[in-house]
Short mmCIF file of C-alpha atoms in Angstrom, two decimals:
data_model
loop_
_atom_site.label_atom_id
_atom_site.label_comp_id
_atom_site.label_asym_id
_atom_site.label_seq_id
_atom_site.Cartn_x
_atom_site.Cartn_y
_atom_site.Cartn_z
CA UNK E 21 -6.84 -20.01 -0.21
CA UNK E 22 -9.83 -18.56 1.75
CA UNK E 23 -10.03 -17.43 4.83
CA UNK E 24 -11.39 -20.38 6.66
CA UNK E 25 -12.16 -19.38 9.68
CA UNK E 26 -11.14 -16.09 10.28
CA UNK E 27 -13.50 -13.82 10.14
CA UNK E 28 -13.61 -12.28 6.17
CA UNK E 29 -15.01 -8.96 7.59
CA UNK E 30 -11.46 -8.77 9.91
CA UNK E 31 -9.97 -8.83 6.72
CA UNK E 32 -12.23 -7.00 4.51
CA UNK E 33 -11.70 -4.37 7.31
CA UNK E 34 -8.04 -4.48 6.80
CA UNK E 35 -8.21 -4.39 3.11
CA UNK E 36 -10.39 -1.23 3.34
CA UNK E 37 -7.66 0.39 5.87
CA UNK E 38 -5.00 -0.10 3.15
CA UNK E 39 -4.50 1.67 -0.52
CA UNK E 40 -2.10 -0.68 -1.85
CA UNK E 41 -1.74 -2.56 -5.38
CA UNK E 42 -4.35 -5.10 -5.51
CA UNK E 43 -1.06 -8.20 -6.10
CA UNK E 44 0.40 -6.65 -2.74
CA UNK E 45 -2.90 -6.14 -0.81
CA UNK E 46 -4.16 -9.92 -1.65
CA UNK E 47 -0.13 -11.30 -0.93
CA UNK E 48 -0.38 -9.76 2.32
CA UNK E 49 -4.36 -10.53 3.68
CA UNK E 50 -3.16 -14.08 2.22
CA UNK E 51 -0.50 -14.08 5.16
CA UNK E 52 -2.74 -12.26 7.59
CA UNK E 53 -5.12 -14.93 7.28
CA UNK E 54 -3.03 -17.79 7.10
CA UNK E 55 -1.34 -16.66 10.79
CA UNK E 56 -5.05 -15.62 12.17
CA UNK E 57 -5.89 -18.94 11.55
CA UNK E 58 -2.97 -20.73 13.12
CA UNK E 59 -3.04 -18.00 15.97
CA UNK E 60 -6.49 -18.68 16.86
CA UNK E 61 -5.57 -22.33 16.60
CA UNK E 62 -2.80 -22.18 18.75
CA UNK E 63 -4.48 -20.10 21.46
CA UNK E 64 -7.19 -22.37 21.47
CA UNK E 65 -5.02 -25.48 21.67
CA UNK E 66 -3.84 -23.66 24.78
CA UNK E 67 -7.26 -23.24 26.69
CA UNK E 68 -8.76 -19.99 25.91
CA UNK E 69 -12.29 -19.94 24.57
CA UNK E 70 -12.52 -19.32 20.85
CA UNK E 71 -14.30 -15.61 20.72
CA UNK E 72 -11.21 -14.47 22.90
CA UNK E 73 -8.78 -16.57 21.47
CA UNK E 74 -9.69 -14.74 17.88
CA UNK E 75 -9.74 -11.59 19.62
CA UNK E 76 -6.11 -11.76 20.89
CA UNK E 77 -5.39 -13.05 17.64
CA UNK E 78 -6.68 -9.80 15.91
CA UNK E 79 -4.95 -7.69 18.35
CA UNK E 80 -1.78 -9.32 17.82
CA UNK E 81 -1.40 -8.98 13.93
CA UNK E 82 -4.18 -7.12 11.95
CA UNK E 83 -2.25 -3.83 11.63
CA UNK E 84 -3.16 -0.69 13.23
CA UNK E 85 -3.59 2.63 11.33
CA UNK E 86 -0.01 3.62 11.61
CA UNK E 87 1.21 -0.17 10.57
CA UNK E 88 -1.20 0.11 7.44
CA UNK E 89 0.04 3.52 6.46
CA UNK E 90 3.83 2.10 6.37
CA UNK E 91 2.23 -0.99 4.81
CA UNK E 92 1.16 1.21 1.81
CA UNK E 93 4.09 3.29 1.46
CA UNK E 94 6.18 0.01 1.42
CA UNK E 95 4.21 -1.49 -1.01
CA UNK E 96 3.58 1.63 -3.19
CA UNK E 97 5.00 1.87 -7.05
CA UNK E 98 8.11 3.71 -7.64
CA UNK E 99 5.80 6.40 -9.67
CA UNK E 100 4.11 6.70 -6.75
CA UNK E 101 7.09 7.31 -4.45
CA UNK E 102 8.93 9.56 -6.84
CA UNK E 103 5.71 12.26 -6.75
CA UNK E 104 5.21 11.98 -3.53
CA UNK E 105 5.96 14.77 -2.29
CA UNK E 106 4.22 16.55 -5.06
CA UNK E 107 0.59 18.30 -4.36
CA UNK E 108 -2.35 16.73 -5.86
CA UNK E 109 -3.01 19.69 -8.54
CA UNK E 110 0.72 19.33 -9.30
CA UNK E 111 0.31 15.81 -10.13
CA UNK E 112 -3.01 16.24 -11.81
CA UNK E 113 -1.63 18.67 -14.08
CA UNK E 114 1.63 16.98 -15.16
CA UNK E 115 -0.61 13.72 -15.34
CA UNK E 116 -2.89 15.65 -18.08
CA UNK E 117 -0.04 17.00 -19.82
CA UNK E 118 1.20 13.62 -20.49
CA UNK E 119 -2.37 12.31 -21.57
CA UNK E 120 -2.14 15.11 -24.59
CA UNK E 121 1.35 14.54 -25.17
CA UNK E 122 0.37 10.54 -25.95
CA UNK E 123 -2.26 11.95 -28.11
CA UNK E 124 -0.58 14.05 -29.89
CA UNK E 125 2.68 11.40 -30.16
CA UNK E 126 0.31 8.57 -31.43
CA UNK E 127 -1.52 10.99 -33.80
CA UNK E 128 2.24 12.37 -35.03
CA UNK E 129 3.56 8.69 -35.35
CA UNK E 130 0.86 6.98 -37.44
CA UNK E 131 0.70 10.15 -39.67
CA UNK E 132 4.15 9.61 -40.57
CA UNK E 133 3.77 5.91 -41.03
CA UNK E 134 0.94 5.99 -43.15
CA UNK E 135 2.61 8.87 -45.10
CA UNK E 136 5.77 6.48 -45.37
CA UNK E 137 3.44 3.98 -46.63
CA UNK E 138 2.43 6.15 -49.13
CA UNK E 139 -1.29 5.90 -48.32
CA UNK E 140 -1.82 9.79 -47.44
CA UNK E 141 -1.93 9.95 -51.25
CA UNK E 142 -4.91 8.16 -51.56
CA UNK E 143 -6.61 9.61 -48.48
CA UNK E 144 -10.82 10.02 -48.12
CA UNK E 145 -11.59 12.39 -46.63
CA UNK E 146 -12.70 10.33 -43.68
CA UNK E 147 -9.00 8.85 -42.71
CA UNK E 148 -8.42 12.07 -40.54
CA UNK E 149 -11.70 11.68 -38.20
CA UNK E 150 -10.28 7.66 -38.24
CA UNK E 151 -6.46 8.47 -37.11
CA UNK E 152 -8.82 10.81 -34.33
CA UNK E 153 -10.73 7.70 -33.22
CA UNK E 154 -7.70 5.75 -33.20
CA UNK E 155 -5.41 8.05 -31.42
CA UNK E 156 -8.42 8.14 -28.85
CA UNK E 157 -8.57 4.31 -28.45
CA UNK E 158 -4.81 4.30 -28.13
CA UNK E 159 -4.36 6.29 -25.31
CA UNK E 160 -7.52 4.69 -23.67
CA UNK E 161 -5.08 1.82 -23.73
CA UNK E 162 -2.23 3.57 -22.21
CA UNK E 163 -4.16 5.24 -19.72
CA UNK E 164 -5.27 2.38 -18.14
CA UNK E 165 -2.06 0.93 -18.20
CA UNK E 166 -0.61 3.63 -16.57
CA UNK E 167 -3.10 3.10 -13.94
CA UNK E 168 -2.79 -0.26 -13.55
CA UNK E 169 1.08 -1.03 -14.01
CA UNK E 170 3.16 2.20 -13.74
CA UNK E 171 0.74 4.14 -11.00
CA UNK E 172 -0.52 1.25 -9.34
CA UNK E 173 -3.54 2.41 -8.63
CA UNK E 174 -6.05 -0.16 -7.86
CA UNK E 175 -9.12 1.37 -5.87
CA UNK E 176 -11.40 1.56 -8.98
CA UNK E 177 -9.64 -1.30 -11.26
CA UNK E 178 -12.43 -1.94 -13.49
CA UNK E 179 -12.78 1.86 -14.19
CA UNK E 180 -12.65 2.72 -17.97
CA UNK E 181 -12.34 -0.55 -19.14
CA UNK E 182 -15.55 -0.34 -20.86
CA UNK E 183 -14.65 3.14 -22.54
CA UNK E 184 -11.42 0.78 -24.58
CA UNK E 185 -14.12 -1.73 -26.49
CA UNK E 186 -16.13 1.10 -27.56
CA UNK E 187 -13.51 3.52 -28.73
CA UNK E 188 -12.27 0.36 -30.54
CA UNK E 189 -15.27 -0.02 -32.41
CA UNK E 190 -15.10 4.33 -33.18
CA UNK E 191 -12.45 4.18 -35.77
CA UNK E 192 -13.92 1.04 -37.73
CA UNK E 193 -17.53 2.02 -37.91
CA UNK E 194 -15.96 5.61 -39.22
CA UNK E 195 -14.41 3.99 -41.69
CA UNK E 196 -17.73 1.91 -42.69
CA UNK E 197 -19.66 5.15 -42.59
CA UNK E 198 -16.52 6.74 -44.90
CA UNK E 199 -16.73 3.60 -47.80
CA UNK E 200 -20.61 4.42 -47.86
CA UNK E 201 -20.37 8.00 -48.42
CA UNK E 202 -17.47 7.16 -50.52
CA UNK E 203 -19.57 4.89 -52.92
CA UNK E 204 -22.09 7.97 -53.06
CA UNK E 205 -19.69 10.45 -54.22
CA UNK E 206 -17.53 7.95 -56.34
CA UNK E 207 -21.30 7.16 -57.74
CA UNK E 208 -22.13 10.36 -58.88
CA UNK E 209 -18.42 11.16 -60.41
CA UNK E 210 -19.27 7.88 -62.81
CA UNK E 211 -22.77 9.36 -63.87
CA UNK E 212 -20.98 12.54 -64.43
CA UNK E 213 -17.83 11.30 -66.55
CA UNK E 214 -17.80 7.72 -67.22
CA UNK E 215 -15.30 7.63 -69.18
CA UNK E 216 -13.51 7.73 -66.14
CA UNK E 217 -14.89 4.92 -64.69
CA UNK E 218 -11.62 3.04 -64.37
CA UNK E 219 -9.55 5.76 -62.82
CA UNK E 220 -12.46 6.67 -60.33
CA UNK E 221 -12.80 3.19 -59.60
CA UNK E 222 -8.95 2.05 -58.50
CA UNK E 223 -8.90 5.14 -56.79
CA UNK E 224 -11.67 4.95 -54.77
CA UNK E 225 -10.93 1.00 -54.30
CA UNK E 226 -7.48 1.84 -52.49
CA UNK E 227 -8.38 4.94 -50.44
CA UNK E 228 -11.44 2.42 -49.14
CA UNK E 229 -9.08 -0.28 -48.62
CA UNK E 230 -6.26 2.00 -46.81
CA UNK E 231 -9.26 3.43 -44.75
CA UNK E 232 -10.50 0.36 -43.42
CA UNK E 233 -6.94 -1.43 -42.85
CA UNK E 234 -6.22 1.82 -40.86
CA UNK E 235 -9.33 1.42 -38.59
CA UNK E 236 -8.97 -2.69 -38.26
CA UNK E 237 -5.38 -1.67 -36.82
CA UNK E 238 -6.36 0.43 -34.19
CA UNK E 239 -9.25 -1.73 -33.75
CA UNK E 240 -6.94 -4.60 -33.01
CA UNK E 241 -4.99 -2.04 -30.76
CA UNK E 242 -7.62 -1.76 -28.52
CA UNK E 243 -9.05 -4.87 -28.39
CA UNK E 244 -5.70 -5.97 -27.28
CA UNK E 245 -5.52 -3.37 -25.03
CA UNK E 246 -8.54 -4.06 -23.51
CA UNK E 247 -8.18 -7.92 -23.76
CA UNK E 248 -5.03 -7.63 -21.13
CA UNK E 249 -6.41 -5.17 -18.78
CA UNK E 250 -9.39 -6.75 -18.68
CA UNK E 251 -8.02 -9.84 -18.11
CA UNK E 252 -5.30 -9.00 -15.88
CA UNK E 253 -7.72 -6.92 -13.25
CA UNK E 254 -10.06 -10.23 -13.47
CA UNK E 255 -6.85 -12.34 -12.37
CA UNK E 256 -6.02 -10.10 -9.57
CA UNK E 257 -9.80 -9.42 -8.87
CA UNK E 258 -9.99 -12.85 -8.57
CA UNK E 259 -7.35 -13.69 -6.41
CA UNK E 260 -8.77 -11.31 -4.04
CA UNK E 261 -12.14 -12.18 -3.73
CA UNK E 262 -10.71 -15.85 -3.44
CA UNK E 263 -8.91 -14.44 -0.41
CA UNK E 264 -11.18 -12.72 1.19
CA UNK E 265 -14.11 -15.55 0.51
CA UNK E 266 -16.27 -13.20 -1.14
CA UNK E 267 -18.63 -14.08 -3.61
CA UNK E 268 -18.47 -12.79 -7.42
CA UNK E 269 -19.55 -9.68 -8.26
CA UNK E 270 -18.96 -8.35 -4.53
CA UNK E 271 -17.29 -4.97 -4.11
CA UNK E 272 -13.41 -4.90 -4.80
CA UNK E 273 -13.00 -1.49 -2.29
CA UNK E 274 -14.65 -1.19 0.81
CA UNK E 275 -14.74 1.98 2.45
CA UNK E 276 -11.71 3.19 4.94
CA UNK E 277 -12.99 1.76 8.15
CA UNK E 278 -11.57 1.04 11.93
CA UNK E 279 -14.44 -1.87 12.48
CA UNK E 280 -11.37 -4.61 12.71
CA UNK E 281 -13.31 -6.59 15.04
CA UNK E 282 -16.54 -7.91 13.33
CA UNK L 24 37.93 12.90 12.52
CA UNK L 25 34.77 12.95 13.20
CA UNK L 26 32.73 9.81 12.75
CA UNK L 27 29.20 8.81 11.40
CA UNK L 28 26.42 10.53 13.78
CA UNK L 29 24.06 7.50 15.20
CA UNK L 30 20.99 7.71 14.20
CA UNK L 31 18.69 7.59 17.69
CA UNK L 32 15.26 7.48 16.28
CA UNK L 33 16.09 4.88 13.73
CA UNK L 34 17.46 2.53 16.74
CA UNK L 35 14.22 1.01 17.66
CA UNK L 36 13.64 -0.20 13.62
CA UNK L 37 17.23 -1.39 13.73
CA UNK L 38 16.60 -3.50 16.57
CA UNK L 39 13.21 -4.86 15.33
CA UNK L 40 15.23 -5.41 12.13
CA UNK L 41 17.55 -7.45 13.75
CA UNK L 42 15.57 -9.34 16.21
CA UNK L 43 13.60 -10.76 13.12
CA UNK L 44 16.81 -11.38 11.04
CA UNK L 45 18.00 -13.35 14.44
CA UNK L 46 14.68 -15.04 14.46
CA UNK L 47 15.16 -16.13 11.19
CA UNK L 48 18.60 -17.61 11.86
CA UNK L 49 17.35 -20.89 12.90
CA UNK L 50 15.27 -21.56 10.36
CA UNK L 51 12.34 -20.77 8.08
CA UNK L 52 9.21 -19.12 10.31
CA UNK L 53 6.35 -17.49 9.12
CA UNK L 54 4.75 -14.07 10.53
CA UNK L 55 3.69 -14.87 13.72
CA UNK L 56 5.81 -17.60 14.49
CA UNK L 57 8.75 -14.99 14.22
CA UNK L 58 7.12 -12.56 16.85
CA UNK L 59 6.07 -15.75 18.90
CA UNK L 60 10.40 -16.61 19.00
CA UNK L 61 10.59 -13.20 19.89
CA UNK L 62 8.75 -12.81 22.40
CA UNK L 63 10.02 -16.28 23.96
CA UNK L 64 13.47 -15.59 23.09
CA UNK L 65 13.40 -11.90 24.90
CA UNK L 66 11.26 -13.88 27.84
CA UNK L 67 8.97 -11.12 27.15
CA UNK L 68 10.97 -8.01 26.69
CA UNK L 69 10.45 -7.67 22.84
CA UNK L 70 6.94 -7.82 21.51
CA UNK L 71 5.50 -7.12 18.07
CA UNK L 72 1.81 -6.03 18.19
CA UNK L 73 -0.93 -4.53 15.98
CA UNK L 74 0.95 -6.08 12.98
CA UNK L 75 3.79 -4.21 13.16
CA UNK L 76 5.98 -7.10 12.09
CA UNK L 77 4.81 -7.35 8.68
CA UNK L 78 6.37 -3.91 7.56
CA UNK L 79 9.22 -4.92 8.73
CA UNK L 80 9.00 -8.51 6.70
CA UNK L 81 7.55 -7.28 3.65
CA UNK L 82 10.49 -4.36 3.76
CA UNK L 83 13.37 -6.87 4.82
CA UNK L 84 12.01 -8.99 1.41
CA UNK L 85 12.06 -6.14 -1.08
CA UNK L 86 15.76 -5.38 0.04
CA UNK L 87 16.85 -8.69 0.07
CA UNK L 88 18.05 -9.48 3.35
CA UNK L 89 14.73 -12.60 3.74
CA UNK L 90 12.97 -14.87 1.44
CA UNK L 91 9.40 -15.59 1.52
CA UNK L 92 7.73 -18.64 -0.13
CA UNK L 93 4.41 -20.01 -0.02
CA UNK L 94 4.54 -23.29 1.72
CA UNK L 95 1.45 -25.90 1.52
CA UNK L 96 0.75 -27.09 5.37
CA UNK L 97 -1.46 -30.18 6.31
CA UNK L 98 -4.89 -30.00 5.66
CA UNK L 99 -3.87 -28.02 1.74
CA UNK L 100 -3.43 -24.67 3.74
CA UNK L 101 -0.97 -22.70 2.81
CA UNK L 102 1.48 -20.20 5.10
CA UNK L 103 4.24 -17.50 3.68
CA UNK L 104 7.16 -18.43 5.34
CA UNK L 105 10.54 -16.62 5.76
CA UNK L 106 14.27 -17.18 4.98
CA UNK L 107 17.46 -15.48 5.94
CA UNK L 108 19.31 -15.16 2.60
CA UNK L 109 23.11 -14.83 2.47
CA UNK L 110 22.75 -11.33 2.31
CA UNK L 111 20.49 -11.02 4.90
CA UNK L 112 23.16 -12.94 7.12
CA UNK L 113 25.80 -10.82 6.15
CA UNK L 114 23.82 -8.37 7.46
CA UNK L 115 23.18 -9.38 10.54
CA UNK L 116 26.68 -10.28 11.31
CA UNK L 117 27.37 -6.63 10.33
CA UNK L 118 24.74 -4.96 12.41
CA UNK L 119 25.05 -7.41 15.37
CA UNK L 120 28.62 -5.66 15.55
CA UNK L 121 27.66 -1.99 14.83
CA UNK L 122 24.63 -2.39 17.95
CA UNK L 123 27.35 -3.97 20.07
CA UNK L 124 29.92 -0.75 19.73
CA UNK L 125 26.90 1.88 20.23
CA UNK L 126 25.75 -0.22 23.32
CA UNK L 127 29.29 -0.67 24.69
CA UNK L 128 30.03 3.64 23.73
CA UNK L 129 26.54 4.38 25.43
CA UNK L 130 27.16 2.12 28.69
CA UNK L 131 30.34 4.12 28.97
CA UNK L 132 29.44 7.24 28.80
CA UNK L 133 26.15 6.41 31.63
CA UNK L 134 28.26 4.58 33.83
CA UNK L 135 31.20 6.75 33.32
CA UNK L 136 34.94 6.39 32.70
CA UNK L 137 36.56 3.34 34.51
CA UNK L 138 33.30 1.27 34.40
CA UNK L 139 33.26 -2.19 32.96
CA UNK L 140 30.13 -2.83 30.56
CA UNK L 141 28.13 -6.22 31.26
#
């Protein structure tokens, strides 16, 4: 629904006045709207002239500062309630603890399941710098789920979404470097002892093929990662600009202002 | 014994509360048809203004007590409008007596002892 005839700035106003989840802050300018409009209708259906009968309609329900504070606590994720009464550093702290902690838990857990798959034992030299790349593209992921889903923090939706494709692509074009240098060293081992062609050969052929099925996994991590972030902030982004009748492309965020009367 | 202390500051919220859930009683309403049948009901003495009523909705909705569903009005717009669920009219029936023995306990002790309440 758009906003008809109320005023989009009365509501871009609003939406600027209040810090809450993008599905909460687009449910509830929805409703603003929708009773502005039939406010202003009704007022005008009584006798008073439109400008005025708009302005008594803003006055009536577009919240005030104290309304929109409660409006954003209300609506605000339980992560978000349960630290808030921490400070800021506090938060920022524990919040980068947990970032190296994810790091260091993805980088633990796919050691151990490529050592249970047995393909540490064929390892180039180049799987460590792709488990890195990996690991990186991982928590890309989860950071910007947290941020989206478990913080609920939706000023700056779009932010680091473009960091998940490109640490994607890290581990795979490490591994493409790593079966190139690979083939140079493997190379040179055959014009030194041939006679262990063979051997050199199988070898080489599974550490390539356990490097590049490593880096095509967490490449399809994070393209999956990114493919429902992206898509979910478009949704919502969507909704919202539907809402507020504003074209594509338009700023999400306005600025904190008090201008509720265009 | 002594019993639960009243909480003064939270009275106001309570009666907003129920006012709404009252509201609500006779039927779906949506935002500003609620604080219209307020208003009316109260002949003026309760008003909701500067949006203050949507707090109160979206908050009544997370703990139950309303519903609110999208409903498509003539020319394809669409309005939320609000329900009093079966908890939400438990509620009221519970809180409609709880205001009652505060109001009658506070008449008492302004008027004094001996004095009838309206």
């Amino acid at each position: 629904m758009t906003a008809h005839g109320v005023a989009s700035s009365t509501l871009a106003a609003v939406s600027g006045q209040i810090s809450a989840p993008l599905p909460a802050k687009t449910q509830f300018l929805r409703e603003l709207a929708a009773d502005l409009q039939e406010l202003t209708a009704r007022l005008q259906a009584e006798g008073v002239p439109g400008d005025e009968a708009r302005r008594r309609a803003i006055d009536a329900l577009v919240p005030d500062a104290e309304t929109a504070r409660r409006l954003e606590r209300l609506h605000a994720s339980w992560y978000v309630r349960a630290t808030s009464h921490w400070s800021a550093d506090r938060l920022r702290r524990i919040e980068r603890a947990l970032l190296a902690l994810c790091f260091l838990g993805v980088l633990v857990v796919q050691t151990r399941a490529l050592g249970a798959a047995d393909f540490l034992g064929y390892r180039s030299p180049f799987l460590w710098p792709v488990l890195g790349a990996g690991a990186l593209t991982v928590t890309a992921v989860a950071v910007k789920a947290f941020q989206l889903w478990v913080k609920a923090d939706h000023r700056e939706p779009r932010s680091g979404l473009r960091l998940i494709p490109l640490l994607s692509v890290a581990p795979f074009a490490i591994a493409v470097l790593g079966i190139c240098v690979d083939g140079v060293i493997v190379s040179a081992a055959l014009e030194r002892t041939p006679e262990l062609a063979g051997t050199l050969l199988l070898r080489s052929l599974i550490q390539d093929a356990a490097l590049m099925a490593v880096a095509l996994l967490f490449g399809l991590l994070g393209a999956l990662g990114w493919l429902v972030t992206s898509q979910w902030v478009a949704v919502q982004e969507d909704a919202y600009r539907r809402t507020l009748a504003l074209e594509d492309g338009a700023p999400i965020h306005g600025s904190r202002s008090s201008a509720l009367i265009p | 014994m002594a019993e639960d202390s009243f909480d003064v500051q939270g009275f106001a919220r309570d009666i907003n509360v129920l006012l709404v859930l009252s509201t609500l009683r006779h039927g779906a309403r949506h935002g500003y048809q609620i604080a219209l049948d307020v208003e009316t009901e109260s002949n003026g003495l309760f008003r909701f203004r500067h949006g203050t009523l949507y707090p109160i909705l979206h908050r009544l909705e997370e703990d139950g007590l309303i519903h609110g569903r999208w409903s498509r009005r003539e020319k394809g717009r669409r309005r939320k409008e609000y329900t009093l669920t079966s908890k939400g009219e438990a509620y009221l029936r519970g809180e409609a007596d709880r205001v009652e023995t505060v109001v009658d306990r506070l008449l008492r002790m302004v008027r004094g002892p001996g004095e009838a309440t309206a």
